[in-house]
Amino acid sequence: VGAPYAETSVVIVTLVSQGGIFQVSASPDGRWITFRAAGAPGLLGARIAVVSASARGSDEASWIIAAGTERWSVDKSRWSTLSDRIYFTGIDGGPLGVWSIGFDSARGVVMGPPRQALALNSPDAYLLPDIRELELAVGGNRLVVPIVRPTGGIWIAERER
């Protein structure tokens, strides 16, 4: 149902009793929704979670936890164009990077551990450090991320004699 009555067909897919759900992304095949869950009961840190798009009013117990542990900081989950991977930003003891994890859309299961998709460990190039402004985009076989390449020079000002 389109505007102006779209709000009359709203469906609540999942709820959280505490904390919040952020950075929501629907899979291209329309079967799954991924998001960042933070502050939810039983989660000591933020997690990348997945829930079925056909769920109705589900709670934290029905979430599939795709990534994140107490020592990780994760955010910005995005689907691959084939709905077979979830990309996300993460810090695992090093600098902020882009990670991915496999996902079997037919069975609704995570496949394997997270792997680093983009590592920038140099002061010459790094991901935009302000996580509030950092975003990811996936299209075709491309992953778009903002990379900072600082430039500068040394200037010396002397008073003339």
PDB file of C-alpha atoms in Angstrom:
ATOM      1  CA  VAL A   1       0.000   0.000   0.000  1.00  0.00           C
ATOM      2  CA  GLY A   2       1.472   3.324  -1.022  1.00  0.00           C
ATOM      3  CA  ALA A   3       1.186   6.872   0.220  1.00  0.00           C
ATOM      4  CA  PRO A   4      -0.808   8.500   1.683  1.00  0.00           C
ATOM      5  CA  TYR A   5      -1.982   5.412   3.623  1.00  0.00           C
ATOM      6  CA  ALA A   6       1.262   3.419   3.942  1.00  0.00           C
ATOM      7  CA  GLU A   7       1.188   3.766   7.739  1.00  0.00           C
ATOM      8  CA  THR A   8      -2.029   1.719   7.893  1.00  0.00           C
ATOM      9  CA  SER A   9      -0.212  -1.402   6.689  1.00  0.00           C
ATOM     10  CA  VAL A  10       2.747  -1.234   9.096  1.00  0.00           C
ATOM     11  CA  VAL A  11       3.867  -4.661  10.310  1.00  0.00           C
ATOM     12  CA  ILE A  12       5.967  -5.068  13.462  1.00  0.00           C
ATOM     13  CA  VAL A  13       8.567  -7.707  12.675  1.00  0.00           C
ATOM     14  CA  THR A  14      10.579  -7.697  15.905  1.00  0.00           C
ATOM     15  CA  LEU A  15      10.602  -5.919  19.235  1.00  0.00           C
ATOM     16  CA  VAL A  16      13.208  -5.302  21.882  1.00  0.00           C
ATOM     17  CA  SER A  17      12.271  -4.897  25.539  1.00  0.00           C
ATOM     18  CA  GLN A  18      15.394  -2.873  26.363  1.00  0.00           C
ATOM     19  CA  GLY A  19      18.110  -1.254  24.327  1.00  0.00           C
ATOM     20  CA  GLY A  20      17.648  -0.487  20.680  1.00  0.00           C
ATOM     21  CA  ILE A  21      17.672  -1.664  17.092  1.00  0.00           C
ATOM     22  CA  PHE A  22      19.726   0.398  14.648  1.00  0.00           C
ATOM     23  CA  GLN A  23      21.019   0.324  11.050  1.00  0.00           C
ATOM     24  CA  VAL A  24      18.255  -1.913   9.692  1.00  0.00           C
ATOM     25  CA  SER A  25      18.838  -3.493   6.268  1.00  0.00           C
ATOM     26  CA  ALA A  26      16.521  -5.815   4.307  1.00  0.00           C
ATOM     27  CA  SER A  27      18.074  -8.602   2.249  1.00  0.00           C
ATOM     28  CA  PRO A  28      17.729  -8.258  -1.534  1.00  0.00           C
ATOM     29  CA  ASP A  29      15.753 -11.526  -1.671  1.00  0.00           C
ATOM     30  CA  GLY A  30      13.259 -10.028   0.810  1.00  0.00           C
ATOM     31  CA  ARG A  31      13.508 -12.924   3.273  1.00  0.00           C
ATOM     32  CA  TRP A  32      15.669 -11.462   6.054  1.00  0.00           C
ATOM     33  CA  ILE A  33      16.362  -8.278   7.971  1.00  0.00           C
ATOM     34  CA  THR A  34      19.697  -7.521   9.621  1.00  0.00           C
ATOM     35  CA  PHE A  35      20.329  -4.851  12.231  1.00  0.00           C
ATOM     36  CA  ARG A  36      22.569  -3.723  15.073  1.00  0.00           C
ATOM     37  CA  ALA A  37      21.139  -4.666  18.464  1.00  0.00           C
ATOM     38  CA  ALA A  38      22.561  -2.848  21.473  1.00  0.00           C
ATOM     39  CA  GLY A  39      21.547  -2.915  25.116  1.00  0.00           C
ATOM     40  CA  ALA A  40      19.132  -5.824  24.724  1.00  0.00           C
ATOM     41  CA  PRO A  41      18.761  -8.314  27.596  1.00  0.00           C
ATOM     42  CA  GLY A  42      21.489 -10.947  27.515  1.00  0.00           C
ATOM     43  CA  LEU A  43      23.684  -8.940  25.137  1.00  0.00           C
ATOM     44  CA  LEU A  44      26.678  -7.422  26.883  1.00  0.00           C
ATOM     45  CA  GLY A  45      27.772  -5.591  23.747  1.00  0.00           C
ATOM     46  CA  ALA A  46      26.331  -4.686  20.379  1.00  0.00           C
ATOM     47  CA  ARG A  47      25.540  -7.536  17.997  1.00  0.00           C
ATOM     48  CA  ILE A  48      24.699  -7.890  14.343  1.00  0.00           C
ATOM     49  CA  ALA A  49      21.421  -9.806  14.368  1.00  0.00           C
ATOM     50  CA  VAL A  50      19.131 -11.244  11.707  1.00  0.00           C
ATOM     51  CA  VAL A  51      15.400 -11.892  11.850  1.00  0.00           C
ATOM     52  CA  SER A  52      13.004 -13.345   9.290  1.00  0.00           C
ATOM     53  CA  ALA A  53      11.113 -10.676   7.350  1.00  0.00           C
ATOM     54  CA  SER A  54       7.979 -12.800   7.779  1.00  0.00           C
ATOM     55  CA  ALA A  55       8.239 -12.714  11.590  1.00  0.00           C
ATOM     56  CA  ARG A  56       5.494 -10.853  13.431  1.00  0.00           C
ATOM     57  CA  GLY A  57       6.236  -9.290  16.808  1.00  0.00           C
ATOM     58  CA  SER A  58       9.190 -11.589  17.514  1.00  0.00           C
ATOM     59  CA  ASP A  59      11.546 -10.849  20.382  1.00  0.00           C
ATOM     60  CA  GLU A  60      15.250 -11.275  21.115  1.00  0.00           C
ATOM     61  CA  ALA A  61      14.893 -15.051  21.503  1.00  0.00           C
ATOM     62  CA  SER A  62      14.151 -15.420  17.775  1.00  0.00           C
ATOM     63  CA  TRP A  63      17.130 -13.413  16.577  1.00  0.00           C
ATOM     64  CA  ILE A  64      19.989 -15.089  14.741  1.00  0.00           C
ATOM     65  CA  ILE A  65      23.185 -13.517  16.100  1.00  0.00           C
ATOM     66  CA  ALA A  66      25.545 -13.115  13.151  1.00  0.00           C
ATOM     67  CA  ALA A  67      28.455 -11.225  14.708  1.00  0.00           C
ATOM     68  CA  GLY A  68      29.698  -9.486  17.805  1.00  0.00           C
ATOM     69  CA  THR A  69      30.984 -10.464  21.207  1.00  0.00           C
ATOM     70  CA  GLU A  70      31.856  -8.585  24.350  1.00  0.00           C
ATOM     71  CA  ARG A  71      35.270  -7.697  22.900  1.00  0.00           C
ATOM     72  CA  TRP A  72      33.939  -6.602  19.500  1.00  0.00           C
ATOM     73  CA  SER A  73      32.353  -3.345  18.486  1.00  0.00           C
ATOM     74  CA  VAL A  74      30.096  -3.899  15.465  1.00  0.00           C
ATOM     75  CA  ASP A  75      27.800  -1.665  13.430  1.00  0.00           C
ATOM     76  CA  LYS A  76      26.427  -0.827   9.944  1.00  0.00           C
ATOM     77  CA  SER A  77      25.288  -4.247   8.716  1.00  0.00           C
ATOM     78  CA  ARG A  78      24.525  -4.465   4.985  1.00  0.00           C
ATOM     79  CA  TRP A  79      23.575  -7.395   2.738  1.00  0.00           C
ATOM     80  CA  SER A  80      25.477  -8.580  -0.310  1.00  0.00           C
ATOM     81  CA  THR A  81      23.460  -8.381  -3.527  1.00  0.00           C
ATOM     82  CA  LEU A  82      22.940 -12.173  -3.474  1.00  0.00           C
ATOM     83  CA  SER A  83      21.782 -12.183   0.192  1.00  0.00           C
ATOM     84  CA  ASP A  84      24.596 -14.648   0.945  1.00  0.00           C
ATOM     85  CA  ARG A  85      26.866 -12.349   3.020  1.00  0.00           C
ATOM     86  CA  ILE A  86      26.419  -9.647   5.597  1.00  0.00           C
ATOM     87  CA  TYR A  87      29.003  -6.864   5.629  1.00  0.00           C
ATOM     88  CA  PHE A  88      29.545  -4.792   8.754  1.00  0.00           C
ATOM     89  CA  THR A  89      32.032  -2.482  10.403  1.00  0.00           C
ATOM     90  CA  GLY A  90      33.923  -3.899  13.328  1.00  0.00           C
ATOM     91  CA  ILE A  91      36.795  -3.488  15.709  1.00  0.00           C
ATOM     92  CA  ASP A  92      38.437  -6.699  16.889  1.00  0.00           C
ATOM     93  CA  GLY A  93      41.401  -5.428  18.881  1.00  0.00           C
ATOM     94  CA  GLY A  94      42.788  -3.468  15.924  1.00  0.00           C
ATOM     95  CA  PRO A  95      41.679  -0.528  13.833  1.00  0.00           C
ATOM     96  CA  LEU A  96      38.147  -0.191  12.510  1.00  0.00           C
ATOM     97  CA  GLY A  97      37.624  -2.435   9.491  1.00  0.00           C
ATOM     98  CA  VAL A  98      34.950  -3.930   7.289  1.00  0.00           C
ATOM     99  CA  TRP A  99      34.075  -7.551   7.976  1.00  0.00           C
ATOM    100  CA  SER A 100      31.698 -10.039   6.426  1.00  0.00           C
ATOM    101  CA  ILE A 101      30.012 -13.253   7.415  1.00  0.00           C
ATOM    102  CA  GLY A 102      28.345 -15.855   5.244  1.00  0.00           C
ATOM    103  CA  PHE A 103      24.586 -16.388   5.492  1.00  0.00           C
ATOM    104  CA  ASP A 104      22.488 -19.196   4.053  1.00  0.00           C
ATOM    105  CA  SER A 105      19.274 -17.397   3.110  1.00  0.00           C
ATOM    106  CA  ALA A 106      17.386 -20.628   2.359  1.00  0.00           C
ATOM    107  CA  ARG A 107      18.062 -22.141   5.797  1.00  0.00           C
ATOM    108  CA  GLY A 108      18.457 -18.946   7.836  1.00  0.00           C
ATOM    109  CA  VAL A 109      21.845 -19.821   9.299  1.00  0.00           C
ATOM    110  CA  VAL A 110      25.170 -18.054   9.636  1.00  0.00           C
ATOM    111  CA  MET A 111      27.967 -19.731   7.675  1.00  0.00           C
ATOM    112  CA  GLY A 112      31.396 -19.728   9.308  1.00  0.00           C
ATOM    113  CA  PRO A 113      33.152 -17.073  11.342  1.00  0.00           C
ATOM    114  CA  PRO A 114      33.433 -13.392  10.375  1.00  0.00           C
ATOM    115  CA  ARG A 115      36.303 -12.605   8.022  1.00  0.00           C
ATOM    116  CA  GLN A 116      37.917  -9.294   7.323  1.00  0.00           C
ATOM    117  CA  ALA A 117      36.771  -7.854   3.982  1.00  0.00           C
ATOM    118  CA  LEU A 118      38.768  -4.629   4.190  1.00  0.00           C
ATOM    119  CA  ALA A 119      41.709  -3.928   6.469  1.00  0.00           C
ATOM    120  CA  LEU A 120      43.302  -0.513   6.516  1.00  0.00           C
ATOM    121  CA  ASN A 121      46.100  -0.578   9.042  1.00  0.00           C
ATOM    122  CA  SER A 122      48.073   2.421   7.885  1.00  0.00           C
ATOM    123  CA  PRO A 123      48.045   6.090   8.858  1.00  0.00           C
ATOM    124  CA  ASP A 124      48.073   6.778   5.096  1.00  0.00           C
ATOM    125  CA  ALA A 125      44.546   5.382   4.595  1.00  0.00           C
ATOM    126  CA  TYR A 126      41.836   4.443   7.061  1.00  0.00           C
ATOM    127  CA  LEU A 127      38.073   4.272   7.397  1.00  0.00           C
ATOM    128  CA  LEU A 128      36.257   7.425   8.370  1.00  0.00           C
ATOM    129  CA  PRO A 129      36.791   7.317  12.144  1.00  0.00           C
ATOM    130  CA  ASP A 130      33.474   8.897  13.212  1.00  0.00           C
ATOM    131  CA  ILE A 131      31.152   5.884  13.323  1.00  0.00           C
ATOM    132  CA  ARG A 132      28.140   8.219  13.391  1.00  0.00           C
ATOM    133  CA  GLU A 133      29.016   9.429   9.889  1.00  0.00           C
ATOM    134  CA  LEU A 134      30.488   6.214   8.470  1.00  0.00           C
ATOM    135  CA  GLU A 135      28.164   4.297   6.149  1.00  0.00           C
ATOM    136  CA  LEU A 136      28.564   1.264   3.895  1.00  0.00           C
ATOM    137  CA  ALA A 137      26.889   0.557   0.573  1.00  0.00           C
ATOM    138  CA  VAL A 138      26.807  -2.647  -1.455  1.00  0.00           C
ATOM    139  CA  GLY A 139      25.870  -2.798  -5.117  1.00  0.00           C
ATOM    140  CA  GLY A 140      26.622  -5.420  -7.715  1.00  0.00           C
ATOM    141  CA  ASN A 141      30.063  -6.760  -6.875  1.00  0.00           C
ATOM    142  CA  ARG A 142      31.157  -3.524  -5.173  1.00  0.00           C
ATOM    143  CA  LEU A 143      31.464  -2.424  -1.579  1.00  0.00           C
ATOM    144  CA  VAL A 144      31.518   1.348  -1.110  1.00  0.00           C
ATOM    145  CA  VAL A 145      33.187   2.780   1.994  1.00  0.00           C
ATOM    146  CA  PRO A 146      34.554   6.227   2.846  1.00  0.00           C
ATOM    147  CA  ILE A 147      38.340   6.069   3.159  1.00  0.00           C
ATOM    148  CA  VAL A 148      40.342   8.923   4.623  1.00  0.00           C
ATOM    149  CA  ARG A 149      43.686   9.690   2.996  1.00  0.00           C
ATOM    150  CA  PRO A 150      45.149  12.515   5.036  1.00  0.00           C
ATOM    151  CA  THR A 151      47.450  14.934   3.321  1.00  0.00           C
ATOM    152  CA  GLY A 152      49.378  17.822   4.663  1.00  0.00           C
ATOM    153  CA  GLY A 153      52.638  19.592   4.775  1.00  0.00           C
ATOM    154  CA  ILE A 154      54.900  21.306   7.204  1.00  0.00           C
ATOM    155  CA  TRP A 155      54.887  25.072   7.117  1.00  0.00           C
ATOM    156  CA  ILE A 156      57.450  27.163   8.877  1.00  0.00           C
ATOM    157  CA  ALA A 157      56.775  30.800   9.544  1.00  0.00           C
ATOM    158  CA  GLU A 158      59.728  32.976  10.427  1.00  0.00           C
ATOM    159  CA  ARG A 159      59.869  36.584  11.315  1.00  0.00           C
ATOM    160  CA  GLU A 160      61.879  38.637   8.885  1.00  0.00           C
ATOM    161  CA  ARG A 161      64.991  40.303  10.284  1.00  0.00           C
TER     162      ARG A 161
END
